[in-house]
Short mmCIF file of C-alpha atoms in Angstrom, two decimals:
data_model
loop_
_atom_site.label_atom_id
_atom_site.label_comp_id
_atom_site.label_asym_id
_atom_site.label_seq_id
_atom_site.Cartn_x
_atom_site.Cartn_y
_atom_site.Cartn_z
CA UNK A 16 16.83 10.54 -9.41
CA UNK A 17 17.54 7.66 -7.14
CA UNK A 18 17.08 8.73 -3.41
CA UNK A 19 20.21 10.10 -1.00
CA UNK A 20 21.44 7.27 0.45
CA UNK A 21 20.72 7.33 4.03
CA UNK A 22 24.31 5.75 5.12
CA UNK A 23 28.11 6.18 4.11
CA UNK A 24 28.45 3.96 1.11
CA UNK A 25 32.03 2.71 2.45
CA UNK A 26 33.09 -0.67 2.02
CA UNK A 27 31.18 -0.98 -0.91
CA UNK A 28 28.85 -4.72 -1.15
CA UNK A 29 28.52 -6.61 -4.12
CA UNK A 30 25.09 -6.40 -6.11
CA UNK A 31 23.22 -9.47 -4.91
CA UNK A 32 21.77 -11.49 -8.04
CA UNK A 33 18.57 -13.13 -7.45
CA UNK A 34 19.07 -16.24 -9.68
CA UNK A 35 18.41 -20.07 -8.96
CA UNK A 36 19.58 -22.77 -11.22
CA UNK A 37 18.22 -25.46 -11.55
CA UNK A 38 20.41 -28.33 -9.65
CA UNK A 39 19.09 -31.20 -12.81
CA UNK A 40 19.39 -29.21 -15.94
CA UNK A 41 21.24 -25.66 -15.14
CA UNK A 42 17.90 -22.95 -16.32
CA UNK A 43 17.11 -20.63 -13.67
CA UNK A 44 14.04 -21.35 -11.13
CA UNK A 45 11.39 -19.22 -10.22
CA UNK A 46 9.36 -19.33 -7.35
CA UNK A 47 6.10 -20.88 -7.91
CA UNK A 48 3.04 -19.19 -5.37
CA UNK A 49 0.71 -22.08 -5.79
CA UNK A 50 3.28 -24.77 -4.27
CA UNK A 51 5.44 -22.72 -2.07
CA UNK A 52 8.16 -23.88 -4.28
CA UNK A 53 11.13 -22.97 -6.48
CA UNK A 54 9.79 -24.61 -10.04
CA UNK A 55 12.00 -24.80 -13.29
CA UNK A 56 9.66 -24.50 -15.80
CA UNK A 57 12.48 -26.66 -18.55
CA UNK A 58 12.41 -29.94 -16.30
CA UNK A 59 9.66 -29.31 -14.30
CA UNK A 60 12.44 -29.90 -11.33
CA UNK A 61 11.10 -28.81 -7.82
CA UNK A 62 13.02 -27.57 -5.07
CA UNK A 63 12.26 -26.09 -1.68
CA UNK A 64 12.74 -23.26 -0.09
CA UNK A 65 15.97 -22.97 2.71
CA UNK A 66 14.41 -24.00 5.96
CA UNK A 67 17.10 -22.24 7.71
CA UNK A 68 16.56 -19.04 5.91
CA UNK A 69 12.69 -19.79 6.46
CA UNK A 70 13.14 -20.01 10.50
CA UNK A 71 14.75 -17.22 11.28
CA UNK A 72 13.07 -14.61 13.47
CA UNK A 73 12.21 -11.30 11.84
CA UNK A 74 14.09 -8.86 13.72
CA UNK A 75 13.84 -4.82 13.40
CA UNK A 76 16.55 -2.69 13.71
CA UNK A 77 17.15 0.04 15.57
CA UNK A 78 15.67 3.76 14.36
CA UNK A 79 18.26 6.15 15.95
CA UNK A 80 21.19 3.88 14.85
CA UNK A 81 19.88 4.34 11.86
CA UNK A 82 19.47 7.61 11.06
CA UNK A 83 22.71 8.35 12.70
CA UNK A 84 24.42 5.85 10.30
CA UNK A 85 25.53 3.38 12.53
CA UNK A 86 23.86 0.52 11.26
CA UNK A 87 26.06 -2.74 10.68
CA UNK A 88 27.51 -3.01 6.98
CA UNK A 89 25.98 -6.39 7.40
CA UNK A 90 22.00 -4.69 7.20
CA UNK A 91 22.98 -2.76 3.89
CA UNK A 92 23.15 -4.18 -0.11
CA UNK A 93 24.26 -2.63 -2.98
CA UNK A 94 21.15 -3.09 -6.14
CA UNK A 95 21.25 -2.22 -9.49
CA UNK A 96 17.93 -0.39 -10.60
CA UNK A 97 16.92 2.02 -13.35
CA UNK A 98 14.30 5.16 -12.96
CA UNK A 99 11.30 5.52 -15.38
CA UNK A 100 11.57 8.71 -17.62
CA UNK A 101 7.80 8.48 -17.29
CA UNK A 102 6.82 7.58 -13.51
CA UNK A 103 10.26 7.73 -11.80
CA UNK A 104 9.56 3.92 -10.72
CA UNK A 105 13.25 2.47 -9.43
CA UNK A 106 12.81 -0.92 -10.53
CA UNK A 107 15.06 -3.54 -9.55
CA UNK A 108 16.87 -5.62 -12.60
CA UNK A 109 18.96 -8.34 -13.59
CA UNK A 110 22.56 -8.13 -14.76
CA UNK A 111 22.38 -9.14 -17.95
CA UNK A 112 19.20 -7.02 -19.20
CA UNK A 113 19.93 -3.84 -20.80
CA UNK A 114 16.14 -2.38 -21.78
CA UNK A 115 12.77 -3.50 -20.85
CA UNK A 116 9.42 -1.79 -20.54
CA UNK A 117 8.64 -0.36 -16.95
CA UNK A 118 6.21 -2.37 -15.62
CA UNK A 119 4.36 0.19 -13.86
CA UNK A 120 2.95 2.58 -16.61
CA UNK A 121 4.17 0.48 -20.20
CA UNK A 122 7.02 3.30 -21.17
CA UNK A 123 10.38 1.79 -22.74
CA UNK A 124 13.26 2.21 -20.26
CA UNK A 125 16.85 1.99 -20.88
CA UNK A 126 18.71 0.34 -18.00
CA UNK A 127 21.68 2.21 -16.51
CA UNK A 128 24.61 0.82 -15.09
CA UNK A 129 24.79 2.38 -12.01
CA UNK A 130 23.97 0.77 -8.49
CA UNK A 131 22.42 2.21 -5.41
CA UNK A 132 23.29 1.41 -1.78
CA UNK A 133 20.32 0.90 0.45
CA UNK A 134 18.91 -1.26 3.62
CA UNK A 135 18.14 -4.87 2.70
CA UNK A 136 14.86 -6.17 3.47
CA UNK A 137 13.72 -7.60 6.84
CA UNK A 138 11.35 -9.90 5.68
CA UNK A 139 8.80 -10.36 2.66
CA UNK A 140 5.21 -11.48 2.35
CA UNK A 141 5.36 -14.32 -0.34
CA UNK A 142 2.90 -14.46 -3.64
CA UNK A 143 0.03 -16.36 -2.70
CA UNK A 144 -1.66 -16.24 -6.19
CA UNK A 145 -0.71 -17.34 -9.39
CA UNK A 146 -0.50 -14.91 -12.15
CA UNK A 147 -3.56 -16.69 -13.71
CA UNK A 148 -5.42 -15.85 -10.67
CA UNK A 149 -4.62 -12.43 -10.62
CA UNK A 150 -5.63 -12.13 -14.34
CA UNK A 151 -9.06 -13.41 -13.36
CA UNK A 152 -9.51 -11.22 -10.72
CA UNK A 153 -8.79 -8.19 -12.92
CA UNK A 154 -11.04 -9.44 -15.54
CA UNK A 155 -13.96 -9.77 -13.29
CA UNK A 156 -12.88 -6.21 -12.05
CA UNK A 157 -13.51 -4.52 -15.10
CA UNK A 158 -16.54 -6.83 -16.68
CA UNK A 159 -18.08 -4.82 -13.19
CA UNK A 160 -17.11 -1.31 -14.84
CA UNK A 161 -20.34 -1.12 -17.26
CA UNK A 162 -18.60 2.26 -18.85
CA UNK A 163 -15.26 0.74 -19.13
CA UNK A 164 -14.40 0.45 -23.21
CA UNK A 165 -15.26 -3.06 -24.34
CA UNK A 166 -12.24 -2.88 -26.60
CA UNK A 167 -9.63 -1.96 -23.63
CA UNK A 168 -11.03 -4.94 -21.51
CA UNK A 169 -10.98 -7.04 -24.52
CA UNK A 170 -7.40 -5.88 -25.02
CA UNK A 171 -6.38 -6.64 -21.31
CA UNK A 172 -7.61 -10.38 -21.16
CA UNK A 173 -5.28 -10.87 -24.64
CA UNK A 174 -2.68 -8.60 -23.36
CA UNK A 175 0.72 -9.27 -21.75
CA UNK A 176 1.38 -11.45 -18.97
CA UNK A 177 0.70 -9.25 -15.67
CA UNK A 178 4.20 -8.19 -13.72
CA UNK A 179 4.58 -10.12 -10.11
CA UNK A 180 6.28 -6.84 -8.12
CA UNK A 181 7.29 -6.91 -4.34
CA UNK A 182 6.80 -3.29 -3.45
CA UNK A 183 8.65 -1.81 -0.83
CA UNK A 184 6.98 -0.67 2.25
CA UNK A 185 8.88 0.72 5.95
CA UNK A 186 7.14 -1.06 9.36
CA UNK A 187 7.56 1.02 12.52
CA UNK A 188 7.41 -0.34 16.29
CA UNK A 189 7.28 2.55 18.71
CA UNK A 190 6.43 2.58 23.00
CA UNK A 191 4.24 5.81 23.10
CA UNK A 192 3.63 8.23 26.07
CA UNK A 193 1.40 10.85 25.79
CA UNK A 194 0.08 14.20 28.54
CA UNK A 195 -2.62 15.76 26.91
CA UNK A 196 -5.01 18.60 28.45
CA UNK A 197 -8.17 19.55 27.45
CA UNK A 198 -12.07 20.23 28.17
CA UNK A 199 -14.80 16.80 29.26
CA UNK A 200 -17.89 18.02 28.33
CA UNK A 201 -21.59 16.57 29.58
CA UNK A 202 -24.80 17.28 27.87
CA UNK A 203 -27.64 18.45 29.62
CA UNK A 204 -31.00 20.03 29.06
CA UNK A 205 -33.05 22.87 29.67
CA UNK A 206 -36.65 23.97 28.94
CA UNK A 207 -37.31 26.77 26.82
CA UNK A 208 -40.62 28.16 25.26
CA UNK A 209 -40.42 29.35 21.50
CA UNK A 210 -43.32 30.06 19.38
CA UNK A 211 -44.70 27.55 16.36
CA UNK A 212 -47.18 28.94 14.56
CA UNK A 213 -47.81 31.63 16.37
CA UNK A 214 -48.54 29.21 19.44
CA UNK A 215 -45.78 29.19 22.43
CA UNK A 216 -44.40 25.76 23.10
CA UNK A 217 -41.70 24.23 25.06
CA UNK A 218 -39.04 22.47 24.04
CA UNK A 219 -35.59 20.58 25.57
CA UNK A 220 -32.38 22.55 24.08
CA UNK A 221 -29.12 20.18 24.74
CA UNK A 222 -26.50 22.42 26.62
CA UNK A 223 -22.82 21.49 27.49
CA UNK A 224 -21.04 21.68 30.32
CA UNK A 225 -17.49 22.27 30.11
CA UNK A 226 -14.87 21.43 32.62
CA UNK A 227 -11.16 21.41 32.31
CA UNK A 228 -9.27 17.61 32.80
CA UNK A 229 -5.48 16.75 32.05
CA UNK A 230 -4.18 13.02 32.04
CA UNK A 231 -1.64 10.74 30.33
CA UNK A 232 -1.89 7.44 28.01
CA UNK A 233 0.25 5.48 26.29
CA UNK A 234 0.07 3.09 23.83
CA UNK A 235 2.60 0.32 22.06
CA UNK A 236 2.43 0.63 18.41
CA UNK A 237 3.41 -2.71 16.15
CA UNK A 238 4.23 -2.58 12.73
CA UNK A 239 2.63 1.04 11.13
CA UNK A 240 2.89 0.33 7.75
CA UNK A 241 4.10 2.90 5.42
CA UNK A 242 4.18 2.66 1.31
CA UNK A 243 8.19 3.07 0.49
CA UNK A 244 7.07 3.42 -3.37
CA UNK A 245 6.05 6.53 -5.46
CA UNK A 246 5.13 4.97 -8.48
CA UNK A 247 1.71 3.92 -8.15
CA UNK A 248 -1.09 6.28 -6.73
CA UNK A 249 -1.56 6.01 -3.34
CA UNK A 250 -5.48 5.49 -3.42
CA UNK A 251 -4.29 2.51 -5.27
CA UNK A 252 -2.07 0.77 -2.42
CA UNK A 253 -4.24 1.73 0.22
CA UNK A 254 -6.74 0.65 -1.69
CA UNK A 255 -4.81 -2.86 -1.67
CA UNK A 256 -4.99 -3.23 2.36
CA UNK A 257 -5.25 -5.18 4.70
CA UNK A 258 -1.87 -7.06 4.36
CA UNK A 259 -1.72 -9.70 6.49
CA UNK A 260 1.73 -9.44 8.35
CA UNK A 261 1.49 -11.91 10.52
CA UNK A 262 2.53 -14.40 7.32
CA UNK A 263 5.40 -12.65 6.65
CA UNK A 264 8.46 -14.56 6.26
CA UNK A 265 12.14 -13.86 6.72
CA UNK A 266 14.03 -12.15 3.78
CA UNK A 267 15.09 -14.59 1.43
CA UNK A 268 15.91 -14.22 -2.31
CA UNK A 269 14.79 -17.24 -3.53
CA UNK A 270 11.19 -15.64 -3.01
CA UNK A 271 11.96 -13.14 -5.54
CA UNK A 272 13.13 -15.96 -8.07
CA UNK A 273 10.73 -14.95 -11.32
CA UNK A 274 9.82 -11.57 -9.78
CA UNK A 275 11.21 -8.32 -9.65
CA UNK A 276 11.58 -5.77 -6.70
CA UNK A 277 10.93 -2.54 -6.44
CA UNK A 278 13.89 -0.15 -4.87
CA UNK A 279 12.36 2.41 -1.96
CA UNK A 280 11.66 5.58 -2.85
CA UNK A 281 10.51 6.64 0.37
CA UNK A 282 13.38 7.32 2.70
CA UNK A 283 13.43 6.04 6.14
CA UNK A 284 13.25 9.18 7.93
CA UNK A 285 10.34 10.09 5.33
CA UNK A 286 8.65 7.19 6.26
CA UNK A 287 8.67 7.95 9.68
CA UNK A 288 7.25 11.27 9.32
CA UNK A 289 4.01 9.53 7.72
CA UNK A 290 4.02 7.00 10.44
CA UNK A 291 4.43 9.42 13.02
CA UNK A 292 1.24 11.27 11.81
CA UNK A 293 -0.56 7.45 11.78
CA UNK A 294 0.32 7.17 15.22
CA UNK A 295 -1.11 10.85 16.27
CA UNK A 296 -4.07 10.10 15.10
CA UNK A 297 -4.42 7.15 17.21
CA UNK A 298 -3.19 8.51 20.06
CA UNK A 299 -5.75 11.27 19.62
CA UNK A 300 -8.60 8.63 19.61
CA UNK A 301 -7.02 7.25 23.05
CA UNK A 302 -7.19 10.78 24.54
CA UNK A 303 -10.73 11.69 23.78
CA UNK A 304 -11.68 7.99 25.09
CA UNK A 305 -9.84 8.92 28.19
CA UNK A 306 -11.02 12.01 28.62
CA UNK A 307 -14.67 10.49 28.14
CA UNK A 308 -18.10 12.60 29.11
CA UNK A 309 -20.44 13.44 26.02
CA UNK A 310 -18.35 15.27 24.34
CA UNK A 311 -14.22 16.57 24.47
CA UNK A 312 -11.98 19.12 23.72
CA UNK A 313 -8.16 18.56 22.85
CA UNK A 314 -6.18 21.31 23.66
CA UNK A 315 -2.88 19.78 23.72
CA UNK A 316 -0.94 16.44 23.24
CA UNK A 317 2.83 15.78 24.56
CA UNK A 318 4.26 12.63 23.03
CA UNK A 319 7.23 10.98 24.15
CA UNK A 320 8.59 8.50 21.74
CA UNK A 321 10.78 5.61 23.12
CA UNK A 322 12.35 2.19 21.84
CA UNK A 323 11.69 3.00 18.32
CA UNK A 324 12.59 0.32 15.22
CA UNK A 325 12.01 -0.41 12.20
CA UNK A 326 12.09 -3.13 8.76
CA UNK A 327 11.76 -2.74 5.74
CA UNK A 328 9.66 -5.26 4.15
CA UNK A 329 8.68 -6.54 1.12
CA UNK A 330 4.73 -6.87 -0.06
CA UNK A 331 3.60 -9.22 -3.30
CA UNK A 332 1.71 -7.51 -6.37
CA UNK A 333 0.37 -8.26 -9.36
CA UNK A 334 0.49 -4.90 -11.57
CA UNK A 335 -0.86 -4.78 -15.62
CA UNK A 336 -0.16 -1.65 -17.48
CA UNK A 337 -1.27 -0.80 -21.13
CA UNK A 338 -1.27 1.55 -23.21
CA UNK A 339 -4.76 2.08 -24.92
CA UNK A 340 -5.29 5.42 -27.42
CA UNK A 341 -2.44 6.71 -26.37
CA UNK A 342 -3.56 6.76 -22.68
CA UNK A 343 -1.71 4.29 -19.88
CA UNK A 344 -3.95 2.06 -17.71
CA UNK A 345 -2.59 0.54 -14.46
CA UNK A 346 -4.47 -2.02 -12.66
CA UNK A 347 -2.54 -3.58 -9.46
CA UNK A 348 -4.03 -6.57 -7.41
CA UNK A 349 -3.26 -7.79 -3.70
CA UNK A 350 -0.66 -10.81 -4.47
CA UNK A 351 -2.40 -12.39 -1.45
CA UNK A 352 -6.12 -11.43 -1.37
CA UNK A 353 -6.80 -10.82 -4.75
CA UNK A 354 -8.14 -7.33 -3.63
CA UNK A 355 -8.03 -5.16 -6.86
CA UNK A 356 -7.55 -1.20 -7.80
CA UNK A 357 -6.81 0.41 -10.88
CA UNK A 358 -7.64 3.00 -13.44
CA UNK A 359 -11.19 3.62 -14.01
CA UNK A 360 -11.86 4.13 -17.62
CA UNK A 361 -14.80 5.73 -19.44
CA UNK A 362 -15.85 4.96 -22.49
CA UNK A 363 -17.57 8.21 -24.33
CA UNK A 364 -20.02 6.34 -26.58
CA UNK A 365 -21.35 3.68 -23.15
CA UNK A 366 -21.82 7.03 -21.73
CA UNK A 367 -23.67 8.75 -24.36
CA UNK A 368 -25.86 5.97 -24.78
CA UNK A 369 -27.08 6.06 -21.86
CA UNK A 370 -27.81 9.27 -21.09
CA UNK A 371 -29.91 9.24 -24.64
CA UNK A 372 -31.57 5.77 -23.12
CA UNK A 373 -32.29 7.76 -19.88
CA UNK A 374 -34.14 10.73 -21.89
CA UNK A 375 -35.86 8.68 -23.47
CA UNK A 376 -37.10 7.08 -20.53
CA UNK A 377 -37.99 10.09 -19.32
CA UNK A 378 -39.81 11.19 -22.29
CA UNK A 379 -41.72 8.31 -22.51
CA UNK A 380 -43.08 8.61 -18.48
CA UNK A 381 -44.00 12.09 -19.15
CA UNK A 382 -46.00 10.93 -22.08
CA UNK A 383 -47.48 8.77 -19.50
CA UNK A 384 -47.85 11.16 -16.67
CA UNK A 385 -49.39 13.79 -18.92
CA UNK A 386 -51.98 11.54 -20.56
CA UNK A 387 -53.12 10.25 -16.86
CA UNK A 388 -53.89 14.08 -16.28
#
């Protein structure tokens, strides 16, 4: 099921469509990665992107106004999406489709009506790689899985064209103040005498020292990123990182002309939970570095979290999903970096040969080794 809507749905927004016709001969645009351009592929007409969409500052928005629902009608769209029977993937279509395959595990899905009411994105990270890229990079991926079936990696270069998906992710900005207590510990050695072989010897033994320190840090954190999605694993996303943020651009559709977009899974206040455990962790690293000495002890940590936004953004990947003897393989790659993750499949007989070629190996040294003696 599509997730609670975190705000009163009350005056209700149109869906936004995100079509571009072409201005010479009427078929819709898509945006093109390798240009930085909206491209109709009928004329070959090019046309750029809205400089005054493309200079706007990102802003965030405010957390507690948020979760209070008292965000501005303005920072809220109405979408149209459909859930996968099979992964539970909220997809993002157009208005005139009415079934498709899901493009993150291969099932058929039968698109619903219904729309869904949720926070527009902030910004987006654009494609940087053509589809054609992406392909290669998958290729090379799994020519470097010797066990992978010859026949599924055969079947993936001749497959479908790969899916261009902007996956939705949350970014949190937080001002963090933290009182901690705990133990500094220094390392220091005595002499004791033990016996070796029946022989007394001495020896340094490392001792610590314990004493009891308290102290405060803080820390600003920028942009914790946090996966809005529950469709793909999330070995595979992380997997995907680093993103580099600092190229992302302000929201605008025409980005998403020829792609689709995910819908968030992830609820804001979910998001935060995860980013709130990011930012522990970190904040745990500061204390021990503040408390210092040879070793530490954390007892406790206070955090006090002020001037807290967020944005939901946007992130470009190229995800291939087929369905091989009856099993689904997903492979995603970093619509930037060409970083790639994916299934990792096995095939029985690469296996089985080699285990056979490795006893007889074996064999055939012990043959060897036993004629030496």
């Amino acid at each position: 099921m599509p997730p609670t809507p975190a705000f009163d749905d009350p005056p209700r927004t149109p869906v936004e469509e995100h079509r571009f016709p072409c201005s010479s001969c009427g078929s819709d645009m898509r945006f093109d990665p390798q240009q930085n351009l909206l491209v109709c592929d009928y004329c070959g007409n090019t046309e750029s992107i809205s400089d005054r969409r493309r200079h706007q500052p990102i802003t965030e928005l405010d957390f507690s106004k948020a979760i209070t629902r008292q965000l501005p009608q303005a920072e809220m769209e109405e979408i149209r999406v459909s859930t996968c029977p099979n992964c539970a993937a909220q997809v993002e279509f157009d208005p005139g489709k009415h079934a498709t395959v899901c493009p993150f595990c291969a099932t058929p899905v039968v698109i619903d009506t219904g729309t869904s009411r949720h926070i527009k994105p902030r910004a987006v990270l654009p494609f940087a790689l053509t589809e054609t890229v992406a392909r290669d990079a998958m290729t090379q991926w799994l020519g470097r899985l010797w066990f992978a079936p010859n026949n599924l990696q055969a079947y993936a270069r001749k497959g479908r064209r790969m899916q261009g998906i902007y996956v939705p992710y949350w970014t949190y900005d937080a001002d963090t103040q933290s009182s901690y207590s705990g133990e500094r510990g220094t390392v220091y050695y005595v002499t004791q005498t033990v016996m070796r072989d029946g022989k007394p010897v001495q020896q340094q033994v490392p001792k610590v020292r314990w004493r009891s320190v308290s102290g405060r840090v803080s820390r600003f954190f920028d942009d914790v990123l946090v996966l809005g999605s529950r469709s793909l694993p999330k070995r595979f996303t992380d997997g995907l990182a680093p993103w580099d943020l600092a190229a992302l651009e302000p929201y605008a559709p025409e980005y998403l002309a020829g792609f689709r977009a995910e819908a968030y899974a992830v609820t804001l206040e979910e998001g935060f939970a995860e980013a709130r455990q990011i930012m522990d962790r970190m904040i745990e690293r500061d204390v021990r570095f503040d408390i210092g000495g040879d070793r530490q002890q954390v007892h406790d940590i206070q955090t006090r979290l002020s001037n807290v936004t967020f944005k939901h953004v946007l992130l470009p990947v190229w995800l291939a999903a087929y369905k091989y003897q009856g099993k689904t393989y997903r492979f995603v790659v970093n619509g930037r970096t060409g970083n790639v993750q994916g299934e990792r499949p096995y095939s029985t007989l690469k296996i089985t040969f080699a285990v056979i070629l490795g006893l007889i190996i074996a064999g055939i040294i012990g043959y060897f080794m036993a004629q030496q003696q």
